[in-house]
Amino acid sequence: MISKLFMHRSPTEIRQLRFFVGVTIAVILAFGFNWPLAFITPMFVAKFLGTTKPKLPFKVLSGIFMIIASAFIFGGIVTSMLINYPIVFLLAMTLIIFWISYWNNSGGNELAITMLLVGFTLIPMLTLLLPVVAFQVSIGFLFSCCVSLLLTMIMHEIIPDKKVDAQTQAKVITPIADKPTRVRYALLSTLMIMPVVTFFFYFNLSSAILILAFIAILAQKPDLVAGIKGSAALMIGNSIGGIVAIALYAVLILVPNFTMLNLLMGLTALYFSQLIFSENKFAPVYAMAFSTVIILISSATSSDADANEKFYIRLLQIAAACGYVVFATIIAMPWIKKISLLDTSKKKESNVESIPELVDS
């Protein structure tokens, strides 16, 4: 009965409405109950619903959650085993980050990859620096993931895509780069992440652990590692999110109550839903901006006396993460281009060598 109400809506309007309703409910739940890492719930719901891809079956979603839980458990075990061997720990982290990055560029599930990155960067570092906090963060993160996946599934059932539209989306196959290109992207992502992991590990920077998680996620975007244009988009997206968050925070200071928070976030989600599902080429930038808004506003919901300080600290942390990724991209691109030229020349040589064999046969 509910789905019939949306029969005459266009596919874009259906996605916009589903995004608005889903994110608003996630904000009410997360900021209302405020469990550890609750802000991850609306951020992931926005990420899951802010796409034109069809809904994932329950088996796939449950499989993703099992992968995430296994990653957290495995990350904790590896960290506890290698805590007294820092060099071996960093080498193991390098291999794990490279594998995740390679899987990302091989058509791996985006949801699982995002959460695996957080699990294999944030949790091991917290285990090394603050073992007691690591367990609480793991439970909070897994619970937020579970709520996000469940809410996403419910929203797809309540506000479903049209059958014809869903079938059309299912036929769309995302092109996968060749193996040398996937290796290059994985190497670039690993080279971006590991210096930060080493730096955090050496100086015990547990208070700025959000920067590490952000860099791990941002460094996986193919449009970002493609060059300077992607880096500029990253800066623009997070700058827009920062400006919007500052404006919302100014209103919350004047009217500091839960109702105003939900109203502001609901209106913001409604506005960004129209931008994210538009034909504008900057639609992915707006999706990135909205995630930044959620992360920053979550600081404003803290009941601590230093909530104002936390807000601006997170703003600086996000800016630092974006700045590092842009800087690392610019520095690494010449090296990556050399590898690309070598791969191209090897392909040409292999094609030339195969010609005599074909003639002889």
Coordinates of N, CA, C and O in Angstrom, one line a residue, residues 150-276:
L150 N 20.5 -1.8 8.6 CA 19.1 -2.2 8.8 C 18.2 -1.0 8.4 O 17.1 -1.3 7.7
L151 N 18.5 0.2 8.7 CA 17.7 1.3 8.3 C 17.7 1.5 6.8 O 16.6 1.9 6.2
T152 N 18.8 1.3 6.1 CA 18.9 1.3 4.7 C 18.0 0.3 4.0 O 17.2 0.6 3.1
M153 N 18.0 -0.9 4.5 CA 17.1 -1.9 4.0 C 15.6 -1.6 4.2 O 14.8 -1.8 3.3
I154 N 15.3 -1.1 5.4 CA 13.9 -0.7 5.6 C 13.4 0.4 4.7 O 12.3 0.4 4.2
M155 N 14.3 1.4 4.5 CA 13.9 2.5 3.6 C 13.7 2.1 2.2 O 12.8 2.6 1.5
H156 N 14.5 1.1 1.7 CA 14.3 0.6 0.4 C 13.0 -0.2 0.3 O 12.4 -0.3 -0.8
E157 N 12.5 -0.8 1.4 CA 11.2 -1.5 1.4 C 10.0 -0.5 1.4 O 9.0 -0.7 0.8
I158 N 10.2 0.5 2.3 CA 9.1 1.5 2.4 C 9.0 2.4 1.2 O 7.9 2.7 0.7
I159 N 10.1 2.9 0.7 CA 10.1 3.7 -0.5 C 11.0 3.0 -1.6 O 12.1 3.3 -1.8
P160 N 10.4 2.0 -2.3 CA 11.2 1.2 -3.3 C 11.3 1.9 -4.6 O 10.6 2.8 -4.9
D161 N 12.3 1.5 -5.3 CA 12.5 2.0 -6.7 C 11.4 1.3 -7.6 O 10.9 0.3 -7.2
K162 N 11.1 2.0 -8.7 CA 10.2 1.4 -9.6 C 10.8 0.1 -10.2 O 12.1 0.0 -10.4
K163 N 10.0 -0.9 -10.5 CA 10.5 -2.2 -11.0 C 11.3 -2.0 -12.2 O 12.4 -2.6 -12.4
V164 N 10.9 -1.3 -13.2 CA 11.6 -1.1 -14.4 C 12.9 -0.4 -14.2 O 13.9 -0.8 -14.7
D165 N 12.9 0.6 -13.3 CA 14.1 1.3 -13.0 C 15.1 0.4 -12.3 O 16.3 0.5 -12.6
A166 N 14.6 -0.4 -11.4 CA 15.5 -1.3 -10.6 C 16.1 -2.3 -11.6 O 17.3 -2.7 -11.5
Q167 N 15.3 -2.8 -12.5 CA 15.9 -3.8 -13.5 C 16.9 -3.2 -14.4 O 17.9 -3.8 -14.7
T168 N 16.7 -1.9 -14.8 CA 17.7 -1.2 -15.6 C 19.0 -1.0 -14.9 O 20.0 -1.2 -15.4
Q169 N 18.9 -0.6 -13.6 CA 20.1 -0.4 -12.8 C 20.9 -1.7 -12.6 O 22.1 -1.7 -12.6
A170 N 20.1 -2.8 -12.4 CA 20.8 -4.1 -12.2 C 21.6 -4.5 -13.4 O 22.6 -5.3 -13.3
K171 N 21.2 -4.1 -14.6 CA 22.0 -4.4 -15.8 C 23.2 -3.6 -16.0 O 24.1 -4.0 -16.9
V172 N 23.4 -2.5 -15.3 CA 24.5 -1.7 -15.5 C 25.7 -2.3 -14.8 O 25.7 -2.7 -13.6
I173 N 26.8 -2.5 -15.6 CA 28.0 -3.1 -15.0 C 29.1 -2.1 -14.9 O 29.4 -1.4 -15.9
T174 N 29.6 -1.9 -13.8 CA 30.7 -1.0 -13.6 C 32.0 -1.5 -14.2 O 32.4 -2.6 -13.9
P175 N 32.6 -0.7 -15.1 CA 33.8 -1.2 -15.7 C 35.0 -1.3 -14.7 O 35.1 -0.4 -13.8
I176 N 35.8 -2.3 -14.8 CA 36.9 -2.6 -13.9 C 38.2 -2.4 -14.7 O 38.3 -2.9 -15.8
A177 N 39.1 -1.6 -14.1 CA 40.4 -1.4 -14.8 C 41.2 -2.6 -14.9 O 40.9 -3.6 -14.2
D178 N 42.2 -2.6 -15.8 CA 43.0 -3.8 -16.0 C 43.9 -3.9 -14.8 O 44.0 -3.0 -13.9
K179 N 44.6 -5.0 -14.7 CA 45.4 -5.4 -13.5 C 46.5 -4.4 -13.2 O 46.7 -3.9 -12.0
P180 N 47.3 -3.9 -14.2 CA 48.4 -2.9 -13.9 C 47.8 -1.6 -13.3 O 48.4 -1.0 -12.4
T181 N 46.7 -1.2 -13.8 CA 46.0 0.0 -13.3 C 45.6 -0.2 -11.9 O 45.7 0.7 -11.1
R182 N 45.0 -1.3 -11.6 CA 44.5 -1.6 -10.3 C 45.7 -1.6 -9.3 O 45.6 -1.1 -8.2
V183 N 46.8 -2.2 -9.7 CA 48.0 -2.2 -8.9 C 48.5 -0.8 -8.6 O 48.9 -0.5 -7.5
R184 N 48.5 0.0 -9.7 CA 49.0 1.4 -9.5 C 48.1 2.2 -8.5 O 48.7 2.9 -7.6
Y185 N 46.8 2.1 -8.6 CA 45.9 2.8 -7.7 C 46.1 2.2 -6.3 O 46.1 3.0 -5.3
A186 N 46.3 0.9 -6.2 CA 46.5 0.3 -4.8 C 47.8 0.8 -4.2 O 47.8 1.1 -3.0
L187 N 48.8 0.9 -5.0 CA 50.1 1.4 -4.5 C 50.0 2.8 -4.1 O 50.5 3.2 -3.0
L188 N 49.3 3.6 -4.9 CA 49.2 5.1 -4.6 C 48.4 5.2 -3.3 O 48.8 6.0 -2.4
S189 N 47.3 4.5 -3.1 CA 46.5 4.6 -1.9 C 47.3 4.2 -0.7 O 47.3 4.8 0.4
T190 N 48.1 3.1 -0.8 CA 48.9 2.6 0.3 C 50.0 3.6 0.6 O 50.3 3.8 1.8
L191 N 50.6 4.2 -0.4 CA 51.6 5.2 -0.1 C 51.1 6.4 0.6 O 51.8 7.1 1.3
M192 N 49.8 6.7 0.3 CA 49.2 7.9 1.0 C 48.9 7.6 2.5 O 49.1 8.4 3.3
I193 N 48.5 6.3 2.7 CA 48.0 6.0 4.1 C 49.1 5.7 5.0 O 49.1 6.1 6.2
M194 N 50.1 4.9 4.6 CA 51.0 4.3 5.5 C 51.9 5.3 6.2 O 52.3 5.2 7.4
P195 N 52.4 6.4 5.5 CA 53.1 7.4 6.3 C 52.4 8.0 7.4 O 52.9 8.3 8.5
V196 N 51.0 8.2 7.3 CA 50.2 8.7 8.4 C 50.1 7.7 9.5 O 50.2 8.0 10.7
V197 N 49.9 6.4 9.1 CA 49.8 5.3 10.1 C 51.1 5.3 10.9 O 51.1 5.2 12.2
T198 N 52.3 5.4 10.2 CA 53.6 5.3 10.9 C 53.7 6.6 11.8 O 54.2 6.4 13.0
F199 N 53.3 7.7 11.3 CA 53.4 9.0 12.1 C 52.6 8.9 13.4 O 53.1 9.2 14.5
F200 N 51.4 8.4 13.2 CA 50.5 8.3 14.4 C 51.0 7.3 15.4 O 50.9 7.5 16.6
F201 N 51.5 6.2 14.9 CA 52.0 5.1 15.7 C 53.3 5.6 16.5 O 53.4 5.3 17.7
Y202 N 54.1 6.3 15.8 CA 55.4 6.7 16.5 C 55.2 7.8 17.5 O 55.8 7.8 18.6
F203 N 54.3 8.8 17.3 CA 54.0 9.9 18.2 C 52.8 9.7 19.1 O 52.5 10.6 19.9
N204 N 52.2 8.5 19.0 CA 51.0 8.2 19.9 C 49.9 9.3 19.8 O 49.4 9.8 20.8
L205 N 49.5 9.6 18.6 CA 48.5 10.7 18.4 C 47.1 10.1 18.4 O 46.4 10.0 17.4
S206 N 46.6 9.7 19.6 CA 45.3 9.1 19.7 C 44.2 10.2 19.6 O 43.1 9.9 19.2
S207 N 44.5 11.4 20.0 CA 43.4 12.5 20.0 C 43.0 12.9 18.6 O 41.9 13.5 18.4
A208 N 43.9 12.7 17.6 CA 43.6 13.1 16.2 C 43.3 11.9 15.3 O 43.7 11.9 14.1
I209 N 42.8 10.8 15.9 CA 42.7 9.5 15.1 C 41.7 9.7 14.0 O 41.7 8.9 13.0
L210 N 40.8 10.7 14.1 CA 39.8 10.9 13.0 C 40.5 11.3 11.7 O 40.0 10.9 10.6
I211 N 41.7 11.9 11.7 CA 42.4 12.3 10.5 C 42.8 11.0 9.8 O 42.7 10.9 8.6
L212 N 43.3 10.0 10.6 CA 43.8 8.8 10.0 C 42.6 8.1 9.3 O 42.8 7.6 8.1
A213 N 41.4 8.0 9.9 CA 40.3 7.3 9.3 C 39.9 8.1 8.0 O 39.5 7.4 7.0
F214 N 39.9 9.4 8.1 CA 39.5 10.2 6.9 C 40.4 10.0 5.7 O 40.0 9.8 4.6
I215 N 41.7 10.0 6.0 CA 42.7 9.8 4.9 C 42.6 8.4 4.3 O 42.7 8.2 3.1
A216 N 42.3 7.4 5.1 CA 42.2 6.0 4.6 C 41.0 5.9 3.7 O 41.1 5.2 2.7
I217 N 39.9 6.6 4.0 CA 38.7 6.6 3.1 C 38.9 7.4 1.9 O 38.6 7.0 0.8
L218 N 39.4 8.6 2.1 CA 39.6 9.5 0.9 C 40.6 9.0 -0.1 O 40.4 9.3 -1.3
A219 N 41.6 8.3 0.4 CA 42.6 7.9 -0.5 C 42.2 6.7 -1.4 O 42.9 6.3 -2.3
Q220 N 41.0 6.2 -1.2 CA 40.5 5.1 -2.0 C 39.7 5.5 -3.3 O 39.3 4.7 -4.1
K221 N 39.4 6.8 -3.4 CA 38.5 7.3 -4.5 C 39.3 7.3 -5.8 O 40.3 8.1 -5.9
P222 N 38.9 6.6 -6.8 CA 39.6 6.6 -8.1 C 39.6 7.9 -8.7 O 40.6 8.3 -9.4
D223 N 38.5 8.7 -8.6 CA 38.5 10.1 -9.2 C 39.5 11.0 -8.5 O 40.0 11.9 -9.1
L224 N 39.8 10.7 -7.3 CA 40.8 11.5 -6.5 C 42.2 11.2 -7.0 O 43.0 12.0 -7.3
V225 N 42.5 9.9 -7.0 CA 43.9 9.5 -7.3 C 44.2 9.7 -8.8 O 45.3 9.5 -9.2
A226 N 43.2 10.0 -9.6 CA 43.4 10.2 -11.0 C 44.2 11.5 -11.3 O 44.8 11.6 -12.3
G227 N 44.2 12.4 -10.4 CA 44.9 13.7 -10.6 C 44.5 14.8 -9.8 O 43.8 14.7 -8.8
I228 N 44.9 16.0 -10.3 CA 44.6 17.3 -9.6 C 43.2 17.6 -9.6 O 42.7 18.2 -8.6
K229 N 42.4 17.3 -10.6 CA 41.0 17.7 -10.6 C 40.2 17.0 -9.5 O 39.4 17.6 -8.9
G230 N 40.6 15.8 -9.3 CA 39.9 15.1 -8.2 C 40.3 15.7 -6.8 O 39.5 15.8 -5.9
S231 N 41.6 16.1 -6.7 CA 42.0 16.7 -5.4 C 41.3 18.0 -5.2 O 40.9 18.4 -4.1
A232 N 41.1 18.8 -6.3 CA 40.3 20.1 -6.2 C 38.9 19.8 -5.7 O 38.3 20.5 -4.9
A233 N 38.3 18.7 -6.3 CA 36.9 18.4 -5.9 C 36.8 18.0 -4.5 O 35.8 18.3 -3.8
L234 N 37.8 17.3 -4.0 CA 37.9 16.9 -2.6 C 37.9 18.2 -1.7 O 37.1 18.3 -0.7
M235 N 38.7 19.1 -2.0 CA 38.8 20.4 -1.2 C 37.5 21.2 -1.3 O 37.0 21.7 -0.3
I236 N 36.9 21.2 -2.5 CA 35.7 22.0 -2.6 C 34.5 21.4 -1.8 O 33.8 22.0 -1.1
G237 N 34.4 20.0 -1.9 CA 33.4 19.3 -1.2 C 33.4 19.5 0.3 O 32.4 19.8 0.9
N238 N 34.6 19.3 0.8 CA 34.8 19.5 2.3 C 34.7 20.9 2.7 O 34.3 21.2 3.8
S239 N 35.1 21.9 1.8 CA 34.9 23.3 2.2 C 33.4 23.6 2.2 O 33.0 24.4 3.1
I240 N 32.6 23.2 1.3 CA 31.2 23.4 1.3 C 30.6 22.8 2.5 O 29.8 23.5 3.2
G241 N 31.0 21.6 2.9 CA 30.4 21.0 4.1 C 30.8 21.8 5.3 O 30.0 21.9 6.3
G242 N 32.0 22.3 5.4 CA 32.5 23.0 6.5 C 31.7 24.3 6.7 O 31.3 24.7 7.8
I243 N 31.5 25.0 5.6 CA 30.7 26.3 5.6 C 29.3 26.1 6.1 O 28.8 26.8 6.9
V244 N 28.6 25.0 5.5 CA 27.3 24.7 5.9 C 27.2 24.3 7.4 O 26.3 24.8 8.2
A245 N 28.2 23.5 7.9 CA 28.2 23.1 9.3 C 28.4 24.3 10.2 O 27.8 24.4 11.3
I246 N 29.3 25.2 9.8 CA 29.5 26.4 10.7 C 28.2 27.2 10.8 O 27.8 27.7 11.8
A247 N 27.4 27.4 9.7 CA 26.2 28.1 9.7 C 25.1 27.4 10.6 O 24.5 28.0 11.4
L248 N 25.1 26.1 10.5 CA 24.1 25.3 11.3 C 24.5 25.4 12.8 O 23.7 25.5 13.6
Y249 N 25.8 25.4 13.0 CA 26.3 25.4 14.4 C 26.0 26.8 15.0 O 25.6 26.9 16.2
A250 N 26.1 27.8 14.2 CA 25.7 29.2 14.7 C 24.3 29.2 15.2 O 23.9 29.9 16.2
V251 N 23.4 28.6 14.4 CA 22.0 28.6 14.8 C 21.7 27.8 16.0 O 21.0 28.1 16.9
L252 N 22.5 26.6 16.1 CA 22.3 25.8 17.3 C 22.8 26.4 18.6 O 22.3 26.1 19.7
I253 N 23.7 27.3 18.5 CA 24.2 28.0 19.6 C 23.1 29.0 20.1 O 22.9 29.1 21.3
L254 N 22.3 29.6 19.2 CA 21.3 30.5 19.6 C 20.1 29.7 20.1 O 19.4 30.1 21.0
V255 N 19.8 28.5 19.5 CA 18.6 27.7 19.9 C 19.1 26.3 20.2 O 19.0 25.4 19.4
P256 N 19.8 26.1 21.3 CA 20.4 24.8 21.6 C 19.4 23.7 22.2 O 19.3 23.5 23.4
N257 N 18.6 23.2 21.3 CA 17.7 22.1 21.7 C 17.6 21.0 20.7 O 17.9 21.2 19.5
F258 N 17.1 19.9 21.1 CA 17.1 18.7 20.2 C 16.1 18.9 19.0 O 16.4 18.4 17.9
T259 N 15.0 19.5 19.2 CA 14.1 19.7 18.1 C 14.7 20.6 17.0 O 14.5 20.3 15.8
M260 N 15.4 21.7 17.4 CA 16.0 22.5 16.4 C 17.1 21.7 15.6 O 17.2 21.9 14.4
L261 N 17.8 20.9 16.3 CA 18.9 20.1 15.7 C 18.2 19.2 14.6 O 18.7 19.1 13.5
N262 N 17.2 18.5 15.0 CA 16.5 17.6 14.0 C 15.9 18.4 12.8 O 16.0 17.9 11.7
L263 N 15.3 19.5 13.1 CA 14.7 20.4 12.1 C 15.8 20.8 11.1 O 15.6 20.8 9.9
L264 N 16.9 21.3 11.6 CA 18.0 21.8 10.8 C 18.6 20.7 9.9 O 18.8 20.9 8.7
M265 N 18.9 19.5 10.5 CA 19.4 18.4 9.8 C 18.5 17.9 8.8 O 18.9 17.5 7.7
G266 N 17.2 17.9 9.1 CA 16.2 17.4 8.1 C 16.1 18.3 6.9 O 16.1 17.8 5.8
L267 N 16.1 19.6 7.1 CA 16.1 20.6 6.0 C 17.4 20.5 5.2 O 17.3 20.6 4.0
T268 N 18.5 20.3 5.9 CA 19.8 20.2 5.2 C 19.8 18.9 4.3 O 20.2 18.9 3.2
A269 N 19.2 17.8 4.9 CA 19.2 16.6 4.1 C 18.2 16.7 2.9 O 18.6 16.2 1.8
L270 N 17.1 17.4 3.1 CA 16.2 17.7 2.0 C 16.9 18.5 0.9 O 16.8 18.2 -0.3
Y271 N 17.6 19.5 1.3 CA 18.3 20.3 0.3 C 19.4 19.6 -0.5 O 19.5 19.6 -1.7
F272 N 20.2 18.8 0.3 CA 21.3 18.1 -0.3 C 20.8 16.9 -1.2 O 21.5 16.5 -2.1
S273 N 19.7 16.4 -0.8 CA 19.1 15.3 -1.6 C 18.9 15.7 -3.1 O 19.0 15.0 -4.0
Q274 N 18.4 17.0 -3.2 CA 18.2 17.5 -4.6 C 19.5 17.7 -5.3 O 19.5 17.6 -6.5
L275 N 20.5 18.1 -4.6 CA 21.8 18.3 -5.2 C 22.5 17.0 -5.6 O 23.1 16.9 -6.7
I276 N 22.4 16.0 -4.7 CA 23.1 14.8 -4.9 C 22.5 14.0 -6.1 O 23.2 13.3 -6.8

